[in-house]
PDB file of C-alpha atoms and ligand atoms in Angstrom:
ATOM      1  CA  MET A 665      94.499  16.564  94.445  1.00  0.00           C
ATOM      2  CA  SER A 666      91.186  15.225  93.256  1.00  0.00           C
ATOM      3  CA  GLY A 667      91.936  11.516  93.448  1.00  0.00           C
ATOM      4  CA  ALA A 668      91.341  11.205  89.714  1.00  0.00           C
ATOM      5  CA  ILE A 669      93.416   8.565  87.962  1.00  0.00           C
ATOM      6  CA  LEU A 670      93.210  10.538  84.740  1.00  0.00           C
ATOM      7  CA  LYS A 671      92.645  14.233  84.276  1.00  0.00           C
ATOM      8  CA  ALA A 672      92.613  16.224  81.031  1.00  0.00           C
ATOM      9  CA  GLU A 673      92.365  20.002  81.156  1.00  0.00           C
ATOM     10  CA  GLY A 674      91.835  22.287  78.193  1.00  0.00           C
ATOM     11  CA  VAL A 675      93.032  19.677  75.728  1.00  0.00           C
ATOM     12  CA  GLY A 676      93.224  20.831  72.109  1.00  0.00           C
ATOM     13  CA  ARG A 677      94.504  19.100  69.003  1.00  0.00           C
ATOM     14  CA  SER A 678      94.653  20.256  65.397  1.00  0.00           C
ATOM     15  CA  PHE A 679      95.850  18.580  62.234  1.00  0.00           C
ATOM     16  CA  GLY A 680      96.821  21.463  59.968  1.00  0.00           C
ATOM     17  CA  SER A 681      93.773  23.676  59.793  1.00  0.00           C
ATOM     18  CA  LEU A 682      91.471  20.919  61.108  1.00  0.00           C
ATOM     19  CA  ARG A 683      90.593  21.583  64.736  1.00  0.00           C
ATOM     20  CA  VAL A 684      89.655  18.199  66.196  1.00  0.00           C
ATOM     21  CA  LEU A 685      89.758  18.720  69.967  1.00  0.00           C
ATOM     22  CA  ASP A 686      89.182  22.098  71.538  1.00  0.00           C
ATOM     23  CA  GLY A 687      89.092  22.849  75.251  1.00  0.00           C
ATOM     24  CA  LEU A 688      88.297  19.265  76.197  1.00  0.00           C
ATOM     25  CA  GLU A 689      87.935  18.420  79.881  1.00  0.00           C
ATOM     26  CA  LEU A 690      87.850  14.947  81.387  1.00  0.00           C
ATOM     27  CA  GLU A 691      88.304  13.442  84.812  1.00  0.00           C
ATOM     28  CA  ALA A 692      88.076   9.722  85.467  1.00  0.00           C
ATOM     29  CA  SER A 693      87.942   8.100  88.880  1.00  0.00           C
ATOM     30  CA  PRO A 694      89.594   4.832  89.801  1.00  0.00           C
ATOM     31  CA  GLY A 695      87.430   1.879  88.791  1.00  0.00           C
ATOM     32  CA  GLU A 696      84.995   3.906  86.722  1.00  0.00           C
ATOM     33  CA  PHE A 697      83.585   2.757  83.363  1.00  0.00           C
ATOM     34  CA  LEU A 698      83.362   5.689  80.951  1.00  0.00           C
ATOM     35  CA  GLY A 699      81.659   5.095  77.633  1.00  0.00           C
ATOM     36  CA  ILE A 700      82.583   7.476  74.824  1.00  0.00           C
ATOM     37  CA  ILE A 701      80.373   7.956  71.810  1.00  0.00           C
ATOM     38  CA  GLY A 702      80.407  10.318  68.857  1.00  0.00           C
ATOM     39  CA  ARG A 703      79.987  10.351  65.124  1.00  0.00           C
ATOM     40  CA  SER A 704      82.710   9.052  62.902  1.00  0.00           C
ATOM     41  CA  GLY A 705      85.508  11.584  62.497  1.00  0.00           C
ATOM     42  CA  THR A 706      84.749  13.586  65.640  1.00  0.00           C
ATOM     43  CA  GLY A 707      88.110  12.740  67.199  1.00  0.00           C
ATOM     44  CA  LYS A 708      87.486   9.743  69.463  1.00  0.00           C
ATOM     45  CA  SER A 709      90.628   7.926  68.336  1.00  0.00           C
ATOM     46  CA  THR A 710      92.591  11.163  68.488  1.00  0.00           C
ATOM     47  CA  LEU A 711      91.456  11.578  72.100  1.00  0.00           C
ATOM     48  CA  LEU A 712      92.371   8.014  73.083  1.00  0.00           C
ATOM     49  CA  GLY A 713      95.767   8.448  71.437  1.00  0.00           C
ATOM     50  CA  ILE A 714      96.375  11.484  73.636  1.00  0.00           C
ATOM     51  CA  LEU A 715      95.074   9.818  76.814  1.00  0.00           C
ATOM     52  CA  GLY A 716      97.302   6.837  76.034  1.00  0.00           C
ATOM     53  CA  THR A 717     100.371   9.099  75.622  1.00  0.00           C
ATOM     54  CA  HIS A 718     100.898   7.991  72.022  1.00  0.00           C
ATOM     55  CA  ASP A 719     100.280  11.552  70.874  1.00  0.00           C
ATOM     56  CA  LEU A 720     102.068  14.264  72.815  1.00  0.00           C
ATOM     57  CA  GLU A 721     101.398  17.059  70.318  1.00  0.00           C
ATOM     58  CA  PHE A 722      98.345  18.376  72.116  1.00  0.00           C
ATOM     59  CA  GLU A 723      97.589  21.648  73.868  1.00  0.00           C
ATOM     60  CA  GLY A 724      96.536  21.708  77.490  1.00  0.00           C
ATOM     61  CA  ARG A 725      97.347  19.349  80.276  1.00  0.00           C
ATOM     62  CA  LEU A 726      97.081  15.631  80.923  1.00  0.00           C
ATOM     63  CA  GLU A 727      97.702  13.992  84.270  1.00  0.00           C
ATOM     64  CA  LEU A 728      97.871  10.261  84.852  1.00  0.00           C
ATOM     65  CA  ASP A 729      97.704   9.184  88.471  1.00  0.00           C
ATOM     66  CA  GLY A 730      98.780  12.681  89.482  1.00  0.00           C
ATOM     67  CA  ARG A 731     101.752  12.810  87.103  1.00  0.00           C
ATOM     68  CA  ASP A 732     101.903  15.450  84.382  1.00  0.00           C
ATOM     69  CA  VAL A 733     102.435  13.749  81.035  1.00  0.00           C
ATOM     70  CA  LYS A 734     103.909  16.631  79.048  1.00  0.00           C
ATOM     71  CA  SER A 735     106.645  17.435  81.526  1.00  0.00           C
ATOM     72  CA  SER A 736     107.653  13.794  81.919  1.00  0.00           C
ATOM     73  CA  THR A 737     111.022  12.509  80.845  1.00  0.00           C
ATOM     74  CA  PRO A 738     111.139   9.612  78.366  1.00  0.00           C
ATOM     75  CA  ALA A 739     111.770   7.288  81.310  1.00  0.00           C
ATOM     76  CA  GLY A 740     108.806   8.770  83.167  1.00  0.00           C
ATOM     77  CA  LEU A 741     106.588   8.272  80.140  1.00  0.00           C
ATOM     78  CA  ALA A 742     107.747   4.702  79.744  1.00  0.00           C
ATOM     79  CA  SER A 743     106.900   4.010  83.365  1.00  0.00           C
ATOM     80  CA  MET A 744     103.411   5.516  82.952  1.00  0.00           C
ATOM     81  CA  ARG A 745     102.788   3.345  79.912  1.00  0.00           C
ATOM     82  CA  ARG A 746     103.976   0.325  81.839  1.00  0.00           C
ATOM     83  CA  ASP A 747     102.382   0.965  85.221  1.00  0.00           C
ATOM     84  CA  ILE A 748      99.209   2.894  84.456  1.00  0.00           C
ATOM     85  CA  LEU A 749      98.013   2.259  80.916  1.00  0.00           C
ATOM     86  CA  GLY A 750      96.630  -0.688  78.997  1.00  0.00           C
ATOM     87  CA  TYR A 751      95.286  -0.649  75.451  1.00  0.00           C
ATOM     88  CA  VAL A 752      92.874  -2.645  73.354  1.00  0.00           C
ATOM     89  CA  PHE A 753      92.884  -1.503  69.744  1.00  0.00           C
ATOM     90  CA  GLN A 754      90.151  -1.643  67.153  1.00  0.00           C
ATOM     91  CA  ASP A 755      91.926  -4.142  64.920  1.00  0.00           C
ATOM     92  CA  PHE A 756      93.718  -5.935  67.788  1.00  0.00           C
ATOM     93  CA  HIS A 757      97.306  -5.380  66.474  1.00  0.00           C
ATOM     94  CA  LEU A 758      98.275  -8.950  67.347  1.00  0.00           C
ATOM     95  CA  LEU A 759     101.302 -10.651  65.834  1.00  0.00           C
ATOM     96  CA  PRO A 760      99.762 -13.469  63.771  1.00  0.00           C
ATOM     97  CA  GLU A 761     102.655 -15.906  63.914  1.00  0.00           C
ATOM     98  CA  LEU A 762     102.928 -15.816  67.711  1.00  0.00           C
ATOM     99  CA  THR A 763     100.767 -17.875  70.067  1.00  0.00           C
ATOM    100  CA  ALA A 764      98.105 -16.290  72.268  1.00  0.00           C
ATOM    101  CA  LEU A 765     100.427 -16.440  75.278  1.00  0.00           C
ATOM    102  CA  GLU A 766     103.325 -14.909  73.366  1.00  0.00           C
ATOM    103  CA  ASN A 767     101.099 -12.051  72.250  1.00  0.00           C
ATOM    104  CA  ALA A 768      99.566 -11.490  75.660  1.00  0.00           C
ATOM    105  CA  ILE A 769     102.934 -11.437  77.361  1.00  0.00           C
ATOM    106  CA  LEU A 770     104.520  -8.812  75.091  1.00  0.00           C
ATOM    107  CA  PRO A 771     103.732  -5.652  77.083  1.00  0.00           C
ATOM    108  CA  ALA A 772     105.048  -7.333  80.222  1.00  0.00           C
ATOM    109  CA  VAL A 773     108.274  -8.292  78.457  1.00  0.00           C
ATOM    110  CA  PHE A 774     108.681  -4.837  76.905  1.00  0.00           C
ATOM    111  CA  SER A 775     108.235  -3.233  80.291  1.00  0.00           C
ATOM    112  CA  GLY A 776     111.255  -5.128  81.527  1.00  0.00           C
ATOM    113  CA  ARG A 777     109.523  -7.503  83.918  1.00  0.00           C
ATOM    114  CA  ASP A 778     111.270 -10.764  84.542  1.00  0.00           C
ATOM    115  CA  ALA A 779     110.147 -13.643  82.383  1.00  0.00           C
ATOM    116  CA  GLU A 780     108.454 -15.623  85.116  1.00  0.00           C
ATOM    117  CA  SER A 781     106.388 -12.786  86.520  1.00  0.00           C
ATOM    118  CA  ALA A 782     105.403 -11.734  82.982  1.00  0.00           C
ATOM    119  CA  ARG A 783     104.368 -15.283  82.160  1.00  0.00           C
ATOM    120  CA  ASN A 784     102.396 -15.721  85.369  1.00  0.00           C
ATOM    121  CA  SER A 785     100.456 -12.486  84.811  1.00  0.00           C
ATOM    122  CA  ALA A 786      99.661 -13.435  81.236  1.00  0.00           C
ATOM    123  CA  ILE A 787      98.487 -16.907  82.217  1.00  0.00           C
ATOM    124  CA  ASP A 788      96.391 -15.480  85.029  1.00  0.00           C
ATOM    125  CA  VAL A 789      94.547 -12.996  82.843  1.00  0.00           C
ATOM    126  CA  MET A 790      94.163 -15.505  79.990  1.00  0.00           C
ATOM    127  CA  ASP A 791      92.666 -17.903  82.469  1.00  0.00           C
ATOM    128  CA  GLN A 792      90.134 -15.320  83.570  1.00  0.00           C
ATOM    129  CA  LEU A 793      89.224 -14.668  79.957  1.00  0.00           C
ATOM    130  CA  GLY A 794      89.048 -18.328  79.036  1.00  0.00           C
ATOM    131  CA  VAL A 795      91.773 -18.082  76.405  1.00  0.00           C
ATOM    132  CA  ARG A 796      93.390 -21.398  75.547  1.00  0.00           C
ATOM    133  CA  ILE A 797      97.102 -21.665  76.197  1.00  0.00           C
ATOM    134  CA  ASP A 798      98.572 -23.828  73.462  1.00  0.00           C
ATOM    135  CA  SER A 799     100.870 -23.589  70.482  1.00  0.00           C
ATOM    136  CA  THR A 800      98.304 -22.421  67.915  1.00  0.00           C
ATOM    137  CA  PRO A 801      99.492 -19.346  66.023  1.00  0.00           C
ATOM    138  CA  THR A 802      97.165 -16.426  66.696  1.00  0.00           C
ATOM    139  CA  ALA A 803      96.343 -16.211  62.987  1.00  0.00           C
ATOM    140  CA  MET A 804      94.539 -19.558  63.302  1.00  0.00           C
ATOM    141  CA  LEU A 805      92.255 -18.447  66.135  1.00  0.00           C
ATOM    142  CA  SER A 806      88.682 -17.312  65.654  1.00  0.00           C
ATOM    143  CA  ARG A 807      87.914 -13.621  65.688  1.00  0.00           C
ATOM    144  CA  GLY A 808      86.364 -13.890  69.150  1.00  0.00           C
ATOM    145  CA  GLU A 809      89.429 -15.666  70.493  1.00  0.00           C
ATOM    146  CA  ARG A 810      91.752 -13.094  69.003  1.00  0.00           C
ATOM    147  CA  GLN A 811      89.716 -10.402  70.616  1.00  0.00           C
ATOM    148  CA  ARG A 812      90.153 -12.013  74.022  1.00  0.00           C
ATOM    149  CA  VAL A 813      93.892 -12.317  73.414  1.00  0.00           C
ATOM    150  CA  ALA A 814      93.935  -8.580  72.696  1.00  0.00           C
ATOM    151  CA  VAL A 815      92.114  -7.931  75.966  1.00  0.00           C
ATOM    152  CA  ALA A 816      94.524 -10.198  77.862  1.00  0.00           C
ATOM    153  CA  ARG A 817      97.443  -8.285  76.380  1.00  0.00           C
ATOM    154  CA  GLY A 818      95.843  -4.971  77.412  1.00  0.00           C
ATOM    155  CA  LEU A 819      95.547  -6.170  81.005  1.00  0.00           C
ATOM    156  CA  VAL A 820      98.774  -8.095  81.476  1.00  0.00           C
ATOM    157  CA  ASN A 821     100.525  -5.261  83.324  1.00  0.00           C
ATOM    158  CA  ARG A 822      97.508  -4.712  85.586  1.00  0.00           C
ATOM    159  CA  PRO A 823      96.884  -1.169  84.334  1.00  0.00           C
ATOM    160  CA  GLY A 824      95.036   1.470  86.317  1.00  0.00           C
ATOM    161  CA  VAL A 825      93.357   2.602  83.102  1.00  0.00           C
ATOM    162  CA  LEU A 826      92.339   0.424  80.172  1.00  0.00           C
ATOM    163  CA  LEU A 827      91.755   2.381  76.961  1.00  0.00           C
ATOM    164  CA  ALA A 828      89.668   0.582  74.381  1.00  0.00           C
ATOM    165  CA  ASP A 829      89.064   2.178  70.995  1.00  0.00           C
ATOM    166  CA  GLU A 830      86.086   0.449  69.400  1.00  0.00           C
ATOM    167  CA  PRO A 831      87.361  -2.976  70.455  1.00  0.00           C
ATOM    168  CA  SER A 832      84.231  -4.425  68.934  1.00  0.00           C
ATOM    169  CA  ALA A 833      84.038  -2.307  65.797  1.00  0.00           C
ATOM    170  CA  SER A 834      83.425  -5.173  63.425  1.00  0.00           C
ATOM    171  CA  LEU A 835      81.109  -7.113  65.726  1.00  0.00           C
ATOM    172  CA  ASP A 836      77.359  -6.972  65.937  1.00  0.00           C
ATOM    173  CA  ASP A 837      75.693  -5.674  69.087  1.00  0.00           C
ATOM    174  CA  ASP A 838      75.328  -9.137  70.638  1.00  0.00           C
ATOM    175  CA  ASN A 839      79.010  -9.883  70.360  1.00  0.00           C
ATOM    176  CA  GLU A 840      79.964  -6.420  71.507  1.00  0.00           C
ATOM    177  CA  ASN A 841      77.840  -7.074  74.558  1.00  0.00           C
ATOM    178  CA  ILE A 842      79.601 -10.393  75.219  1.00  0.00           C
ATOM    179  CA  LEU A 843      83.000  -8.699  74.976  1.00  0.00           C
ATOM    180  CA  PHE A 844      81.964  -6.011  77.425  1.00  0.00           C
ATOM    181  CA  ASP A 845      80.540  -8.637  79.766  1.00  0.00           C
ATOM    182  CA  MET A 846      84.085  -9.932  80.093  1.00  0.00           C
ATOM    183  CA  LEU A 847      85.694  -6.509  80.321  1.00  0.00           C
ATOM    184  CA  ASP A 848      83.216  -5.341  82.896  1.00  0.00           C
ATOM    185  CA  GLY A 849      83.676  -8.460  85.007  1.00  0.00           C
ATOM    186  CA  LEU A 850      87.440  -7.999  84.954  1.00  0.00           C
ATOM    187  CA  ARG A 851      87.060  -4.328  85.794  1.00  0.00           C
ATOM    188  CA  ARG A 852      84.987  -5.189  88.854  1.00  0.00           C
ATOM    189  CA  ARG A 853      87.530  -7.743  90.016  1.00  0.00           C
ATOM    190  CA  GLN A 854      90.707  -5.796  89.221  1.00  0.00           C
ATOM    191  CA  GLY A 855      89.426  -2.275  89.756  1.00  0.00           C
ATOM    192  CA  PHE A 856      90.839  -0.622  86.656  1.00  0.00           C
ATOM    193  CA  THR A 857      89.199   2.389  85.021  1.00  0.00           C
ATOM    194  CA  LEU A 858      87.719   1.509  81.647  1.00  0.00           C
ATOM    195  CA  ILE A 859      87.525   4.220  79.007  1.00  0.00           C
ATOM    196  CA  ALA A 860      85.980   2.743  75.903  1.00  0.00           C
ATOM    197  CA  VAL A 861      84.608   3.976  72.593  1.00  0.00           C
ATOM    198  CA  VAL A 862      81.461   1.908  72.117  1.00  0.00           C
ATOM    199  CA  HIS A 863      78.282   1.775  70.086  1.00  0.00           C
ATOM    200  CA  SER A 864      75.674  -0.601  71.368  1.00  0.00           C
ATOM    201  CA  ARG A 865      73.054   0.647  73.761  1.00  0.00           C
ATOM    202  CA  ALA A 866      73.325  -2.501  75.852  1.00  0.00           C
ATOM    203  CA  VAL A 867      76.991  -1.793  76.454  1.00  0.00           C
ATOM    204  CA  LEU A 868      76.407   1.880  77.135  1.00  0.00           C
ATOM    205  CA  SER A 869      73.835   1.016  79.766  1.00  0.00           C
ATOM    206  CA  ARG A 870      76.617  -0.665  81.783  1.00  0.00           C
ATOM    207  CA  ALA A 871      78.773   2.447  81.833  1.00  0.00           C
ATOM    208  CA  ASP A 872      78.923   4.650  84.908  1.00  0.00           C
ATOM    209  CA  ARG A 873      78.934   7.661  82.586  1.00  0.00           C
ATOM    210  CA  VAL A 874      78.460   8.094  78.856  1.00  0.00           C
ATOM    211  CA  LEU A 875      80.125  11.099  77.253  1.00  0.00           C
ATOM    212  CA  GLU A 876      79.625  12.290  73.727  1.00  0.00           C
ATOM    213  CA  LEU A 877      82.467  13.850  71.771  1.00  0.00           C
ATOM    214  CA  ARG A 878      81.131  16.712  69.735  1.00  0.00           C
ATOM    215  CA  GLU A 879      82.711  19.923  68.454  1.00  0.00           C
ATOM    216  CA  GLY A 880      85.957  19.068  70.170  1.00  0.00           C
ATOM    217  CA  ARG A 881      84.566  18.523  73.655  1.00  0.00           C
ATOM    218  CA  LEU A 882      83.016  15.834  75.794  1.00  0.00           C
ATOM    219  CA  ARG A 883      79.563  16.322  77.225  1.00  0.00           C
ATOM    220  CA  PRO A 884      77.174  14.007  79.050  1.00  0.00           C
ATOM    221  CA  ALA A 885      75.267  12.009  76.452  1.00  0.00           C
ATOM    222  CA  GLU A 886      71.527  11.626  76.286  1.00  0.00           C
ATOM    223  CA  ARG A 887      71.133   8.037  77.377  1.00  0.00           C
ATOM    224  CA  ASN A 888      67.875   7.586  75.498  1.00  0.00           C
ATOM    225  CA  VAL A 889      69.244   8.596  72.142  1.00  0.00           C
ATOM    226  CA  PRO A 890      70.939   5.785  70.234  1.00  0.00           C
ATOM    227  CA  PRO A 891      74.585   6.552  69.545  1.00  0.00           C
ATOM    228  CA  GLU A 892      75.265   7.739  66.034  1.00  0.00           C
ATOM    229  CA  GLY A 893      77.807   6.997  63.388  1.00  0.00           C
ATOM    230  CA  GLY A 894      81.013   5.270  64.370  1.00  0.00           C
ATOM    231  CA  SER A 895      82.067   2.356  62.275  1.00  0.00           C
ATOM    232  CA  ALA A 896      79.297  -0.049  63.218  1.00  0.00           C
ATOM    233  CA  PRO A 897      78.331  -2.116  60.185  1.00  0.00           C
TER     234      PRO A 897
HETATM  235  N1  ADP B1437      97.402  11.985  62.004  1.00  0.00           N
HETATM  236  C1  ADP B1437      96.413  12.679  61.425  1.00  0.00           C
HETATM  237  N2  ADP B1437      96.695  13.586  60.449  1.00  0.00           N
HETATM  238  C2  ADP B1437      95.701  14.304  59.882  1.00  0.00           C
HETATM  239  N3  ADP B1437      94.396  14.200  60.192  1.00  0.00           N
HETATM  240  C3  ADP B1437      94.057  13.312  61.152  1.00  0.00           C
HETATM  241  C4  ADP B1437      95.041  12.511  61.806  1.00  0.00           C
HETATM  242  N4  ADP B1437      94.416  11.720  62.715  1.00  0.00           N
HETATM  243  C5  ADP B1437      93.099  12.013  62.612  1.00  0.00           C
HETATM  244  N5  ADP B1437      92.881  12.964  61.684  1.00  0.00           N
HETATM  245  C6  ADP B1437      91.586  13.558  61.350  1.00  0.00           C
HETATM  246  O1  ADP B1437      90.992  14.003  62.549  1.00  0.00           O
HETATM  247  C7  ADP B1437      89.595  13.746  62.561  1.00  0.00           C
HETATM  248  C8  ADP B1437      89.251  12.866  63.739  1.00  0.00           C
HETATM  249  O2  ADP B1437      89.751  11.563  63.498  1.00  0.00           O
HETATM  250  P1  ADP B1437      89.550  10.371  64.520  1.00  0.00           P
HETATM  251  O3  ADP B1437      90.110  10.792  65.834  1.00  0.00           O
HETATM  252  O4  ADP B1437      90.127   9.152  63.909  1.00  0.00           O
HETATM  253  O5  ADP B1437      87.960  10.303  64.613  1.00  0.00           O
HETATM  254  P2  ADP B1437      87.020   9.127  65.173  1.00  0.00           P
HETATM  255  O6  ADP B1437      87.871   8.139  65.890  1.00  0.00           O
HETATM  256  O7  ADP B1437      86.037   9.830  66.067  1.00  0.00           O
HETATM  257  O8  ADP B1437      86.330   8.545  63.990  1.00  0.00           O
HETATM  258  C9  ADP B1437      89.269  13.120  61.204  1.00  0.00           C
HETATM  259  O9  ADP B1437      88.848  14.155  60.344  1.00  0.00           O
HETATM  260  C10 ADP B1437      90.608  12.560  60.772  1.00  0.00           C
HETATM  261  O10 ADP B1437      90.676  12.524  59.358  1.00  0.00           O
HETATM  262 MG1   MG B1438      88.189   6.110  65.687  1.00  0.00          MG
END
């Protein structure tokens, strides 16, 4: 065993005749911050969908905390999603009519935790992120606040790995940097592995490693070259 929290070996994924991932290798250590870059359409979201166990139609092997994903039972997969993985999506995927707390608590409730422990975890992480706990529907919050709610929701089950797919896609570099300030601080305190698709050079300079997705594989990125493409404005 390598001690990796996440390990992908020979991962391939095609959509019809489109070969998106091909022989991809990745190992992430506990607590590591991995930045992923790559032009638009190279398969970054496809990769995060596989790492997050949303997409099981891939070739090759994926291990999360030493457990093989493909050979897992539905109950095993559910427990990996609950105990190992957290997600922050590009467009947040929050429920607009619920409050920040109600949104943040959802993964804890879905994972079957008792109401009080779920609530305490959500309040704790919201506190750390400076998210107000009141009765305002999430739809009424500012974009920055909604983003922090999305981060709180991603961390409520204390995941070993937080997957973030362009969590700052519609923000400028300054605001992306502010978001990653928070994420990085939480990572240092809680010790989760952060695997994030990012654009700004300031953010990438915080990462322990930056990998570029190209021609279906990940390779160490040239740190001096500005990242290309993506959906930055
Ligand atoms: N479910 C799908 N069905 C068909 N094609 C897809 C699907 N998901 C992604 N693709 C295609 O795979 C390629 C990679 O997409 P994506 O992973 O979203 O790239 P990125 O996140 O790097 O911009 C694109 O050409 C996209 O159109
Ligand atoms: Mg994408």
